Amino acid sequence: MQASDLLVEIEAISVNPADAKRRIRTAAEQDHSEPFTLGYDAVGIVCDLGAEFSGFSKGDRVWYAGDVNRPGSHAALQAVDHRIAALAPSSVSLQAAVSLPLVSLTAWEMLFDLLQVPTNETPSSLLVVGGVGSITLQLACKLTGLHLIATASRLETAEWCRKWVPIRRLNTTI
């Protein structure tokens, strides 16, 4: 454990496409002398603190998307840098919370880092197609003034979009 780490007792993990891709790449490597643990998304309880941490206490429930350069969350305990963890919301179930870190981070970085979408009421449109679409729609709806256009492959998905995003800001196509 490093000085800036939290030691987290893992309560829940998720498996996402990034884990599968990492496993495929790792399986192709010749040298398997070092242990390898998959896992990005996790929710757990802080059970120990490094010497240089801030913002957390033992017993806090945290959530995070881990670091590709360190052992993953598919373990009983994981050391994670406190700077990439946050207090897990108590209003969200454990199962829902663990499904959000990496996909939410991906959507956030796409909207606000890559596309630099303004958070004001600037009239613009955004087309959301598959992938991390549901969380992208939610972030864009809550944090921007964008007119949102979404595609859906099923009636249920289109209905979800219409229910979640105010109709004045959404067009859907099936």
CSV table of C-alpha atoms in Angstrom, one decimal:
chain,number,residue,atom,x,y,z
A,1,MET,CA,0.0,0.0,0.0
A,2,GLN,CA,1.3,3.4,-1.0
A,3,ALA,CA,1.2,6.6,1.2
A,4,SER,CA,-1.7,8.1,-0.8
A,5,ASP,CA,-3.8,4.9,-0.8
A,6,LEU,CA,-7.0,3.7,0.8
A,7,LEU,CA,-7.2,0.0,1.6
A,8,VAL,CA,-10.7,-0.9,0.5
A,9,GLU,CA,-12.6,-4.0,1.5
A,10,ILE,CA,-14.5,-4.8,-1.7
A,11,GLU,CA,-18.3,-5.1,-1.4
A,12,ALA,CA,-19.3,-5.2,-5.0
A,13,ILE,CA,-17.6,-5.2,-8.4
A,14,SER,CA,-18.8,-5.0,-12.0
A,15,VAL,CA,-17.5,-6.5,-15.2
A,16,ASN,CA,-17.5,-4.3,-18.2
A,17,PRO,CA,-16.1,-4.4,-21.7
A,18,ALA,CA,-12.8,-2.8,-20.5
A,19,ASP,CA,-12.2,-5.8,-18.3
A,20,ALA,CA,-12.8,-8.2,-21.1
A,21,LYS,CA,-10.5,-6.3,-23.5
A,22,ARG,CA,-7.8,-6.2,-20.8
A,23,ARG,CA,-8.1,-9.9,-20.2
A,24,ILE,CA,-7.8,-10.7,-23.9
A,25,ARG,CA,-4.6,-8.6,-24.2
A,26,THR,CA,-3.2,-10.2,-21.0
A,27,ALA,CA,-3.9,-13.8,-22.1
A,28,ALA,CA,-1.9,-13.2,-25.2
A,29,GLU,CA,1.2,-12.3,-23.3
A,30,GLN,CA,3.9,-14.9,-22.8
A,31,ASP,CA,5.1,-14.1,-19.3
A,32,HIS,CA,2.5,-15.1,-16.6
A,33,SER,CA,5.0,-15.1,-13.7
A,34,GLU,CA,3.3,-12.1,-12.0
A,35,PRO,CA,-0.2,-12.3,-10.6
A,36,PHE,CA,-2.8,-10.3,-12.5
A,37,THR,CA,-6.1,-9.1,-11.1
A,38,LEU,CA,-8.8,-7.7,-13.3
A,39,GLY,CA,-11.4,-5.1,-12.3
A,40,TYR,CA,-12.0,-1.4,-12.7
A,41,ASP,CA,-15.3,-0.6,-11.0
A,42,ALA,CA,-15.7,-1.2,-7.3
A,43,VAL,CA,-17.6,-0.2,-4.2
A,44,GLY,CA,-16.3,-1.0,-0.8
A,45,ILE,CA,-15.5,0.1,2.8
A,46,VAL,CA,-12.3,1.9,3.7
A,47,CYS,CA,-10.5,-0.3,6.2
A,48,ASP,CA,-7.1,1.3,6.3
A,49,LEU,CA,-5.5,4.6,5.2
A,50,GLY,CA,-2.1,5.5,3.8
A,51,ALA,CA,0.0,8.2,5.5
A,52,GLU,CA,-0.8,10.9,2.9
A,53,PHE,CA,-4.6,10.7,2.4
A,54,SER,CA,-7.3,13.2,2.7
A,55,GLY,CA,-11.1,13.3,2.8
A,56,PHE,CA,-11.8,9.8,4.0
A,57,SER,CA,-12.1,7.9,7.3
A,58,LYS,CA,-12.1,4.2,8.2
A,59,GLY,CA,-15.6,2.8,7.6
A,60,ASP,CA,-16.5,5.1,4.7
A,61,ARG,CA,-18.2,3.5,1.7
A,62,VAL,CA,-16.3,4.6,-1.5
A,63,TRP,CA,-16.7,4.0,-5.2
A,64,TYR,CA,-14.2,4.3,-8.0
A,65,ALA,CA,-12.9,3.2,-11.4
A,66,GLY,CA,-9.5,1.8,-10.7
A,67,ASP,CA,-6.1,2.3,-12.2
A,68,VAL,CA,-5.0,0.2,-15.2
A,69,ASN,CA,-1.4,0.2,-13.8
A,70,ARG,CA,-2.4,-1.4,-10.5
A,71,PRO,CA,-4.1,-4.7,-9.5
A,72,GLY,CA,-7.8,-4.6,-10.1
A,73,SER,CA,-10.9,-4.8,-7.9
A,74,HIS,CA,-11.8,-8.4,-8.4
A,75,ALA,CA,-10.3,-9.2,-5.0
A,76,ALA,CA,-11.2,-9.1,-1.3
A,77,LEU,CA,-9.1,-6.0,-0.6
A,78,GLN,CA,-7.7,-3.4,-3.0
A,79,ALA,CA,-5.3,-0.5,-2.5
A,80,VAL,CA,-6.5,2.5,-4.4
A,81,ASP,CA,-5.2,6.0,-4.6
A,82,HIS,CA,-7.5,8.2,-2.6
A,83,ARG,CA,-7.5,10.8,-5.4
A,84,ILE,CA,-9.6,8.6,-7.7
A,85,ALA,CA,-12.1,7.5,-5.1
A,86,ALA,CA,-15.3,9.3,-3.9
A,87,LEU,CA,-17.8,8.7,-1.2
A,88,ALA,CA,-20.4,6.3,-2.6
A,89,PRO,CA,-23.9,7.8,-2.7
A,90,SER,CA,-26.2,6.4,0.0
A,91,SER,CA,-29.3,7.0,-2.2
A,92,VAL,CA,-28.1,4.5,-4.8
A,93,SER,CA,-28.2,0.7,-4.3
A,94,LEU,CA,-24.9,-1.1,-4.1
A,95,GLN,CA,-25.6,-2.9,-7.4
A,96,ALA,CA,-26.4,0.3,-9.2
A,97,ALA,CA,-23.5,2.2,-7.7
A,98,VAL,CA,-20.9,-0.3,-8.8
A,99,SER,CA,-22.1,-0.2,-12.4
A,100,LEU,CA,-21.5,3.6,-12.7
A,101,PRO,CA,-17.8,4.6,-12.1
A,102,LEU,CA,-16.1,3.7,-15.4
A,103,VAL,CA,-19.1,4.3,-17.7
A,104,SER,CA,-19.8,7.7,-16.0
A,105,LEU,CA,-16.2,8.7,-16.2
A,106,THR,CA,-16.2,7.8,-19.9
A,107,ALA,CA,-19.3,9.9,-20.6
A,108,TRP,CA,-18.1,12.8,-18.5
A,109,GLU,CA,-14.7,12.9,-20.3
A,110,MET,CA,-16.4,12.7,-23.7
A,111,LEU,CA,-18.9,15.5,-22.9
A,112,PHE,CA,-16.8,17.9,-21.0
A,113,ASP,CA,-13.1,17.1,-21.7
A,114,LEU,CA,-13.2,16.0,-25.4
A,115,LEU,CA,-16.2,17.8,-26.8
A,116,GLN,CA,-16.0,20.7,-24.3
A,117,VAL,CA,-19.8,21.0,-24.1
A,118,PRO,CA,-20.7,24.2,-22.3
A,119,THR,CA,-22.8,23.8,-19.1
A,120,ASN,CA,-24.9,26.9,-19.9
A,121,GLU,CA,-28.0,27.3,-22.0
A,122,THR,CA,-26.1,27.7,-25.3
A,123,PRO,CA,-28.4,26.3,-28.0
A,124,SER,CA,-26.7,23.3,-29.5
A,125,SER,CA,-27.6,19.7,-30.2
A,126,LEU,CA,-26.0,16.4,-29.3
A,127,LEU,CA,-26.7,13.0,-31.1
A,128,VAL,CA,-26.3,10.1,-28.7
A,129,VAL,CA,-25.8,6.7,-30.3
A,130,GLY,CA,-25.4,3.5,-28.2
A,131,GLY,CA,-22.3,2.8,-26.1
A,132,VAL,CA,-22.5,4.8,-22.9
A,133,GLY,CA,-25.6,6.5,-24.2
A,134,SER,CA,-27.9,6.3,-21.1
A,135,ILE,CA,-25.4,7.9,-18.7
A,136,THR,CA,-24.4,10.4,-21.4
A,137,LEU,CA,-28.1,11.4,-21.8
A,138,GLN,CA,-28.5,11.8,-18.0
A,139,LEU,CA,-25.3,13.9,-17.6
A,140,ALA,CA,-26.2,16.1,-20.6
A,141,CYS,CA,-29.8,16.5,-19.5
A,142,LYS,CA,-28.8,17.5,-15.9
A,143,LEU,CA,-25.7,19.6,-16.6
A,144,THR,CA,-26.2,21.3,-20.0
A,145,GLY,CA,-28.7,23.1,-22.1
A,146,LEU,CA,-28.3,20.8,-25.1
A,147,HIS,CA,-31.1,19.7,-27.4
A,148,LEU,CA,-30.6,15.9,-27.2
A,149,ILE,CA,-31.2,13.5,-30.0
A,150,ALA,CA,-31.0,9.7,-29.2
A,151,THR,CA,-31.2,6.5,-31.2
A,152,ALA,CA,-32.7,3.4,-29.8
A,153,SER,CA,-32.9,-0.2,-31.2
A,154,ARG,CA,-35.9,-1.2,-29.1
A,155,LEU,CA,-39.2,0.4,-28.2
A,156,GLU,CA,-38.4,-0.1,-24.5
A,157,THR,CA,-35.2,1.9,-24.9
A,158,ALA,CA,-36.9,4.7,-26.8
A,159,GLU,CA,-39.5,4.8,-24.1
A,160,TRP,CA,-36.8,5.0,-21.4
A,161,CYS,CA,-35.2,8.0,-23.2
A,162,ARG,CA,-38.6,9.8,-23.5
A,163,LYS,CA,-39.3,9.2,-19.8
A,164,TRP,CA,-35.9,10.3,-18.5
A,165,VAL,CA,-35.2,13.3,-20.7
A,166,PRO,CA,-37.8,16.1,-20.9
A,167,ILE,CA,-39.5,15.9,-24.3
A,168,ARG,CA,-38.7,19.5,-25.1
A,169,ARG,CA,-35.1,18.5,-25.3
A,170,LEU,CA,-35.2,15.1,-26.9
A,171,ASN,CA,-35.9,13.5,-30.2
A,172,THR,CA,-35.6,9.7,-30.5
A,173,THR,CA,-35.3,7.5,-33.5
A,174,ILE,CA,-35.9,3.7,-33.6
